[in-house]
């Protein structure tokens, strides 16, 4: 994989690193730049949640563990993210926090 410099990105896409940082900051505040390219399509997966700020949660695992997680999710007919959300939800409910 070829790594390109910030200058090459700016030249290729016409966007500066400062603009990208500002857009990221704005996106966290639900301010989106540009024009919509079409309707938002919802499909399988987590239902959309309104009225509450969302934050991405992630962690790293060895590839062998990820393979096991994926295998178990597949056994249950779930995607990895839905499987992990389900585990967290069940644990929080068992603890009485939700």
mmCIF file of N, CA and C in Angstrom:
data_model
loop_
_atom_site.group_PDB
_atom_site.id
_atom_site.type_symbol
_atom_site.label_atom_id
_atom_site.label_comp_id
_atom_site.label_asym_id
_atom_site.label_seq_id
_atom_site.Cartn_x
_atom_site.Cartn_y
_atom_site.Cartn_z
ATOM 1 N N UNK A 1 0.845 -1.165 0.000
ATOM 2 C CA UNK A 1 0.000 0.000 0.000
ATOM 3 C C UNK A 1 0.899 1.239 0.000
ATOM 4 N N UNK A 2 0.611 2.156 -0.909
ATOM 5 C CA UNK A 2 1.405 3.372 -1.012
ATOM 6 C C UNK A 2 0.837 4.433 -0.069
ATOM 7 N N UNK A 3 1.704 5.026 0.699
ATOM 8 C CA UNK A 3 1.314 6.117 1.585
ATOM 9 C C UNK A 3 1.595 7.424 0.854
ATOM 10 N N UNK A 4 0.590 8.304 0.848
ATOM 11 C CA UNK A 4 0.799 9.583 0.175
ATOM 12 C C UNK A 4 0.857 10.696 1.210
ATOM 13 N N UNK A 5 1.527 11.749 0.838
ATOM 14 C CA UNK A 5 1.738 12.859 1.772
ATOM 15 C C UNK A 5 0.504 13.748 1.835
ATOM 16 N N UNK A 6 0.471 14.594 2.860
ATOM 17 C CA UNK A 6 -0.619 15.559 3.004
ATOM 18 C C UNK A 6 -0.676 16.487 1.798
ATOM 19 N N UNK A 7 0.479 16.844 1.256
ATOM 20 C CA UNK A 7 0.518 17.717 0.086
ATOM 21 C C UNK A 7 -0.110 17.024 -1.124
ATOM 22 N N UNK A 8 0.173 15.729 -1.290
ATOM 23 C CA UNK A 8 -0.417 14.970 -2.401
ATOM 24 C C UNK A 8 -1.933 14.859 -2.244
ATOM 25 N N UNK A 9 -2.399 14.677 -1.017
ATOM 26 C CA UNK A 9 -3.841 14.613 -0.764
ATOM 27 C C UNK A 9 -4.487 15.944 -1.117
ATOM 28 N N UNK A 10 -3.863 17.030 -0.663
ATOM 29 C CA UNK A 10 -4.408 18.360 -0.953
ATOM 30 C C UNK A 10 -4.463 18.600 -2.454
ATOM 31 N N UNK A 11 -3.397 18.232 -3.150
ATOM 32 C CA UNK A 11 -3.351 18.437 -4.596
ATOM 33 C C UNK A 11 -4.381 17.557 -5.305
ATOM 34 N N UNK A 12 -4.483 16.307 -4.885
ATOM 35 C CA UNK A 12 -5.382 15.358 -5.549
ATOM 36 C C UNK A 12 -6.851 15.666 -5.293
ATOM 37 N N UNK A 13 -7.198 16.042 -4.060
ATOM 38 C CA UNK A 13 -8.595 16.214 -3.695
ATOM 39 C C UNK A 13 -8.998 17.662 -3.429
ATOM 40 N N UNK A 14 -8.032 18.567 -3.387
ATOM 41 C CA UNK A 14 -8.354 19.969 -3.152
ATOM 42 C C UNK A 14 -8.841 20.259 -1.743
ATOM 43 N N UNK A 15 -8.384 19.454 -0.788
ATOM 44 C CA UNK A 15 -8.805 19.610 0.604
ATOM 45 C C UNK A 15 -7.557 19.645 1.479
ATOM 46 N N UNK A 16 -7.478 20.636 2.335
ATOM 47 C CA UNK A 16 -6.314 20.747 3.213
ATOM 48 C C UNK A 16 -6.524 19.931 4.490
ATOM 49 N N UNK A 17 -5.428 19.649 5.174
ATOM 50 C CA UNK A 17 -5.506 18.934 6.449
ATOM 51 C C UNK A 17 -6.329 19.737 7.448
ATOM 52 N N UNK A 18 -6.201 21.057 7.398
ATOM 53 C CA UNK A 18 -6.965 21.913 8.308
ATOM 54 C C UNK A 18 -8.461 21.798 8.031
ATOM 55 N N UNK A 19 -8.831 21.741 6.725
ATOM 56 C CA UNK A 19 -10.246 21.579 6.374
ATOM 57 C C UNK A 19 -10.772 20.242 6.889
ATOM 58 N N UNK A 20 -9.983 19.188 6.720
ATOM 59 C CA UNK A 20 -10.412 17.879 7.193
ATOM 60 C C UNK A 20 -10.613 17.873 8.705
ATOM 61 N N UNK A 21 -9.706 18.503 9.428
ATOM 62 C CA UNK A 21 -9.843 18.577 10.888
ATOM 63 C C UNK A 21 -11.107 19.349 11.273
ATOM 64 N N UNK A 22 -11.380 20.454 10.555
ATOM 65 C CA UNK A 22 -12.574 21.247 10.839
ATOM 66 C C UNK A 22 -13.833 20.448 10.525
ATOM 67 N N UNK A 23 -13.822 19.733 9.400
ATOM 68 C CA UNK A 23 -14.987 18.926 9.028
ATOM 69 C C UNK A 23 -15.235 17.826 10.053
ATOM 70 N N UNK A 24 -14.158 17.224 10.569
ATOM 71 C CA UNK A 24 -14.318 16.195 11.591
ATOM 72 C C UNK A 24 -14.933 16.786 12.857
ATOM 73 N N UNK A 25 -14.423 17.943 13.244
ATOM 74 C CA UNK A 25 -14.951 18.625 14.428
ATOM 75 C C UNK A 25 -16.425 18.973 14.224
ATOM 76 N N UNK A 26 -16.767 19.482 13.033
ATOM 77 C CA UNK A 26 -18.151 19.839 12.728
ATOM 78 C C UNK A 26 -19.043 18.599 12.707
ATOM 79 N N UNK A 27 -18.542 17.496 12.129
ATOM 80 C CA UNK A 27 -19.346 16.276 12.044
ATOM 81 C C UNK A 27 -19.703 15.767 13.433
ATOM 82 N N UNK A 28 -18.801 15.942 14.392
ATOM 83 C CA UNK A 28 -19.087 15.545 15.772
ATOM 84 C C UNK A 28 -20.219 16.377 16.364
ATOM 85 N N UNK A 29 -20.449 17.543 15.783
ATOM 86 C CA UNK A 29 -21.532 18.437 16.221
ATOM 87 C C UNK A 29 -22.740 18.323 15.307
ATOM 88 N N UNK A 30 -22.751 17.299 14.431
ATOM 89 C CA UNK A 30 -23.832 17.058 13.465
ATOM 90 C C UNK A 30 -23.944 18.178 12.436
ATOM 91 N N UNK A 31 -22.822 18.796 12.104
ATOM 92 C CA UNK A 31 -22.759 19.793 11.038
ATOM 93 C C UNK A 31 -22.020 19.134 9.882
ATOM 94 N N UNK A 32 -22.708 18.945 8.759
ATOM 95 C CA UNK A 32 -22.122 18.244 7.634
ATOM 96 C C UNK A 32 -21.988 19.176 6.446
ATOM 97 N N UNK A 33 -20.821 19.145 5.814
ATOM 98 C CA UNK A 33 -20.531 20.004 4.673
ATOM 99 C C UNK A 33 -20.863 19.275 3.379
ATOM 100 N N UNK A 34 -21.130 20.042 2.337
ATOM 101 C CA UNK A 34 -21.417 19.452 1.040
ATOM 102 C C UNK A 34 -22.895 19.235 0.839
ATOM 103 N N UNK A 35 -23.231 18.648 -0.281
ATOM 104 C CA UNK A 35 -24.613 18.392 -0.637
ATOM 105 C C UNK A 35 -24.944 16.919 -0.431
ATOM 106 N N UNK A 36 -26.154 16.627 0.041
ATOM 107 C CA UNK A 36 -26.537 15.217 0.178
ATOM 108 C C UNK A 36 -26.502 14.533 -1.187
ATOM 109 N N UNK A 37 -26.098 13.287 -1.209
ATOM 110 C CA UNK A 37 -26.032 12.557 -2.473
ATOM 111 C C UNK A 37 -27.231 11.644 -2.661
ATOM 112 N N UNK A 38 -28.125 11.607 -1.711
ATOM 113 C CA UNK A 38 -29.312 10.779 -1.821
ATOM 114 C C UNK A 38 -29.924 10.555 -0.453
ATOM 115 N N UNK A 39 -31.033 9.845 -0.426
ATOM 116 C CA UNK A 39 -31.691 9.616 0.857
ATOM 117 C C UNK A 39 -30.878 8.686 1.743
ATOM 118 N N UNK A 40 -31.082 8.810 3.037
ATOM 119 C CA UNK A 40 -30.450 7.905 3.989
ATOM 120 C C UNK A 40 -31.231 6.605 3.956
ATOM 121 N N UNK A 41 -30.535 5.524 3.717
ATOM 122 C CA UNK A 41 -31.176 4.222 3.634
ATOM 123 C C UNK A 41 -30.834 3.446 4.889
ATOM 124 N N UNK A 42 -31.852 2.957 5.545
ATOM 125 C CA UNK A 42 -31.607 2.135 6.722
ATOM 126 C C UNK A 42 -31.824 0.686 6.333
ATOM 127 N N UNK A 43 -31.105 -0.164 6.937
ATOM 128 C CA UNK A 43 -31.217 -1.591 6.627
ATOM 129 C C UNK A 43 -30.982 -2.387 7.875
ATOM 130 N N UNK A 44 -30.436 -3.578 7.707
ATOM 131 C CA UNK A 44 -30.193 -4.399 8.881
ATOM 132 C C UNK A 44 -29.178 -3.740 9.808
ATOM 133 N N UNK A 45 -29.196 -4.135 11.027
ATOM 134 C CA UNK A 45 -28.244 -3.574 11.979
ATOM 135 C C UNK A 45 -28.955 -2.793 13.058
ATOM 136 N N UNK A 46 -28.177 -2.026 13.752
ATOM 137 C CA UNK A 46 -28.693 -1.274 14.887
ATOM 138 C C UNK A 46 -29.720 -0.252 14.444
ATOM 139 N N UNK A 47 -30.881 -0.197 15.123
ATOM 140 C CA UNK A 47 -31.860 0.843 14.794
ATOM 141 C C UNK A 47 -31.272 2.215 15.072
ATOM 142 N N UNK A 48 -31.696 3.186 14.289
ATOM 143 C CA UNK A 48 -31.209 4.548 14.517
ATOM 144 C C UNK A 48 -31.763 5.049 15.840
ATOM 145 N N UNK A 49 -30.931 5.790 16.571
ATOM 146 C CA UNK A 49 -31.345 6.341 17.854
ATOM 147 C C UNK A 49 -31.326 7.856 17.740
ATOM 148 N N UNK A 50 -32.407 8.483 18.129
ATOM 149 C CA UNK A 50 -32.493 9.931 18.062
ATOM 150 C C UNK A 50 -32.577 10.495 19.475
ATOM 151 N N UNK A 51 -32.150 11.727 19.611
ATOM 152 C CA UNK A 51 -32.250 12.409 20.885
ATOM 153 C C UNK A 51 -31.123 12.099 21.847
ATOM 154 N N UNK A 52 -30.142 11.346 21.397
ATOM 155 C CA UNK A 52 -29.005 11.050 22.260
ATOM 156 C C UNK A 52 -27.742 11.038 21.416
ATOM 157 N N UNK A 53 -26.715 11.714 21.897
ATOM 158 C CA UNK A 53 -25.437 11.740 21.182
ATOM 159 C C UNK A 53 -24.841 10.344 21.134
ATOM 160 N N UNK A 54 -24.266 10.016 19.993
ATOM 161 C CA UNK A 54 -23.662 8.694 19.816
ATOM 162 C C UNK A 54 -22.144 8.845 19.789
ATOM 163 N N UNK A 55 -21.444 7.824 20.212
ATOM 164 C CA UNK A 55 -19.989 7.807 20.168
ATOM 165 C C UNK A 55 -19.552 6.401 19.777
ATOM 166 N N UNK A 56 -18.593 6.327 18.888
ATOM 167 C CA UNK A 56 -18.074 5.034 18.465
ATOM 168 C C UNK A 56 -17.200 4.448 19.568
ATOM 169 N N UNK A 57 -17.342 3.160 19.783
ATOM 170 C CA UNK A 57 -16.564 2.446 20.781
ATOM 171 C C UNK A 57 -15.841 1.318 20.053
ATOM 172 N N UNK A 58 -14.565 1.172 20.308
ATOM 173 C CA UNK A 58 -13.817 0.112 19.641
ATOM 174 C C UNK A 58 -12.630 -0.337 20.469
ATOM 175 N N UNK A 59 -12.125 -1.498 20.114
ATOM 176 C CA UNK A 59 -10.948 -2.034 20.786
ATOM 177 C C UNK A 59 -10.271 -3.008 19.842
ATOM 178 N N UNK A 60 -9.035 -3.313 20.131
ATOM 179 C CA UNK A 60 -8.267 -4.231 19.298
ATOM 180 C C UNK A 60 -8.212 -5.594 19.956
ATOM 181 N N UNK A 61 -8.239 -6.613 19.100
ATOM 182 C CA UNK A 61 -8.122 -8.000 19.534
ATOM 183 C C UNK A 61 -7.198 -8.714 18.556
ATOM 184 N N UNK A 62 -6.548 -9.782 18.984
ATOM 185 C CA UNK A 62 -5.739 -10.567 18.043
ATOM 186 C C UNK A 62 -6.638 -11.126 16.942
ATOM 187 N N UNK A 63 -6.071 -11.329 15.762
ATOM 188 C CA UNK A 63 -6.842 -11.831 14.627
ATOM 189 C C UNK A 63 -7.521 -13.161 14.938
ATOM 190 N N UNK A 64 -6.850 -14.010 15.720
ATOM 191 C CA UNK A 64 -7.451 -15.298 16.068
ATOM 192 C C UNK A 64 -8.725 -15.106 16.888
ATOM 193 N N UNK A 65 -8.729 -14.125 17.776
ATOM 194 C CA UNK A 65 -9.917 -13.851 18.592
ATOM 195 C C UNK A 65 -11.020 -13.243 17.731
ATOM 196 N N UNK A 66 -10.657 -12.366 16.806
ATOM 197 C CA UNK A 66 -11.645 -11.771 15.902
ATOM 198 C C UNK A 66 -12.317 -12.863 15.076
ATOM 199 N N UNK A 67 -11.543 -13.840 14.629
ATOM 200 C CA UNK A 67 -12.103 -14.951 13.859
ATOM 201 C C UNK A 67 -13.129 -15.719 14.699
ATOM 202 N N UNK A 68 -12.825 -15.925 15.978
ATOM 203 C CA UNK A 68 -13.770 -16.610 16.866
ATOM 204 C C UNK A 68 -15.030 -15.776 17.084
ATOM 205 N N UNK A 69 -14.855 -14.487 17.265
ATOM 206 C CA UNK A 69 -16.002 -13.583 17.432
ATOM 207 C C UNK A 69 -16.880 -13.641 16.190
ATOM 208 N N UNK A 70 -16.257 -13.568 15.018
ATOM 209 C CA UNK A 70 -17.009 -13.607 13.764
ATOM 210 C C UNK A 70 -17.732 -14.946 13.592
ATOM 211 N N UNK A 71 -17.060 -16.047 13.967
ATOM 212 C CA UNK A 71 -17.684 -17.370 13.842
ATOM 213 C C UNK A 71 -18.912 -17.468 14.735
ATOM 214 N N UNK A 72 -18.793 -16.962 15.972
ATOM 215 C CA UNK A 72 -19.938 -17.021 16.894
ATOM 216 C C UNK A 72 -21.069 -16.119 16.413
ATOM 217 N N UNK A 73 -20.741 -14.947 15.922
ATOM 218 C CA UNK A 73 -21.767 -14.041 15.400
ATOM 219 C C UNK A 73 -22.500 -14.717 14.240
ATOM 220 N N UNK A 74 -21.745 -15.380 13.367
ATOM 221 C CA UNK A 74 -22.356 -16.067 12.226
ATOM 222 C C UNK A 74 -23.282 -17.197 12.699
ATOM 223 N N UNK A 75 -22.863 -17.940 13.727
ATOM 224 C CA UNK A 75 -23.705 -19.009 14.280
ATOM 225 C C UNK A 75 -25.049 -18.445 14.741
ATOM 226 N N UNK A 76 -25.009 -17.234 15.267
ATOM 227 C CA UNK A 76 -26.218 -16.599 15.785
ATOM 228 C C UNK A 76 -26.972 -15.806 14.727
ATOM 229 N N UNK A 77 -26.414 -15.757 13.511
ATOM 230 C CA UNK A 77 -27.056 -14.998 12.437
ATOM 231 C C UNK A 77 -26.922 -13.500 12.611
ATOM 232 N N UNK A 78 -25.823 -13.075 13.247
ATOM 233 C CA UNK A 78 -25.600 -11.663 13.524
ATOM 234 C C UNK A 78 -24.330 -11.171 12.846
ATOM 235 N N UNK A 79 -24.261 -9.868 12.684
ATOM 236 C CA UNK A 79 -23.001 -9.248 12.279
ATOM 237 C C UNK A 79 -22.158 -9.085 13.538
ATOM 238 N N UNK A 80 -20.848 -8.924 13.354
ATOM 239 C CA UNK A 80 -19.940 -8.774 14.496
ATOM 240 C C UNK A 80 -20.409 -7.654 15.418
ATOM 241 N N UNK A 81 -20.704 -6.493 14.856
ATOM 242 C CA UNK A 81 -21.081 -5.340 15.684
ATOM 243 C C UNK A 81 -22.359 -5.603 16.469
ATOM 244 N N UNK A 82 -23.346 -6.257 15.833
ATOM 245 C CA UNK A 82 -24.593 -6.559 16.541
ATOM 246 C C UNK A 82 -24.364 -7.585 17.651
ATOM 247 N N UNK A 83 -23.499 -8.547 17.387
ATOM 248 C CA UNK A 83 -23.159 -9.549 18.405
ATOM 249 C C UNK A 83 -22.511 -8.876 19.619
ATOM 250 N N UNK A 84 -21.542 -8.004 19.377
ATOM 251 C CA UNK A 84 -20.857 -7.336 20.488
ATOM 252 C C UNK A 84 -21.802 -6.395 21.228
ATOM 253 N N UNK A 85 -22.653 -5.664 20.494
ATOM 254 C CA UNK A 85 -23.642 -4.801 21.168
ATOM 255 C C UNK A 85 -24.556 -5.625 22.063
ATOM 256 N N UNK A 86 -24.980 -6.793 21.555
ATOM 257 C CA UNK A 86 -25.870 -7.659 22.312
ATOM 258 C C UNK A 86 -25.208 -8.126 23.605
ATOM 259 N N UNK A 87 -23.922 -8.496 23.525
ATOM 260 C CA UNK A 87 -23.200 -8.918 24.724
ATOM 261 C C UNK A 87 -23.141 -7.795 25.764
ATOM 262 N N UNK A 88 -22.833 -6.595 25.309
ATOM 263 C CA UNK A 88 -22.746 -5.455 26.226
ATOM 264 C C UNK A 88 -24.116 -5.181 26.836
ATOM 265 N N UNK A 89 -25.157 -5.180 26.001
ATOM 266 C CA UNK A 89 -26.511 -4.898 26.496
ATOM 267 C C UNK A 89 -26.935 -5.923 27.550
ATOM 268 N N UNK A 90 -26.666 -7.207 27.292
ATOM 269 C CA UNK A 90 -27.019 -8.247 28.253
ATOM 270 C C UNK A 90 -26.237 -8.091 29.567
ATOM 271 N N UNK A 91 -24.969 -7.751 29.484
ATOM 272 C CA UNK A 91 -24.174 -7.579 30.700
ATOM 273 C C UNK A 91 -24.656 -6.373 31.498
ATOM 274 N N UNK A 92 -24.948 -5.273 30.826
ATOM 275 C CA UNK A 92 -25.436 -4.087 31.527
ATOM 276 C C UNK A 92 -26.788 -4.366 32.193
ATOM 277 N N UNK A 93 -27.656 -5.109 31.500
ATOM 278 C CA UNK A 93 -28.950 -5.456 32.083
ATOM 279 C C UNK A 93 -28.758 -6.374 33.296
ATOM 280 N N UNK A 94 -27.859 -7.345 33.180
ATOM 281 C CA UNK A 94 -27.611 -8.271 34.295
ATOM 282 C C UNK A 94 -27.051 -7.535 35.508
ATOM 283 N N UNK A 95 -26.319 -6.455 35.267
ATOM 284 C CA UNK A 95 -25.738 -5.692 36.378
ATOM 285 C C UNK A 95 -26.735 -4.736 37.002
ATOM 286 N N UNK A 96 -27.896 -4.564 36.366
ATOM 287 C CA UNK A 96 -28.915 -3.647 36.873
ATOM 288 C C UNK A 96 -28.691 -2.198 36.482
ATOM 289 N N UNK A 97 -27.719 -1.963 35.598
ATOM 290 C CA UNK A 97 -27.438 -0.581 35.196
ATOM 291 C C UNK A 97 -28.435 -0.053 34.182
ATOM 292 N N UNK A 98 -29.075 -0.936 33.430
ATOM 293 C CA UNK A 98 -30.092 -0.500 32.449
ATOM 294 C C UNK A 98 -31.369 -1.251 32.671
#
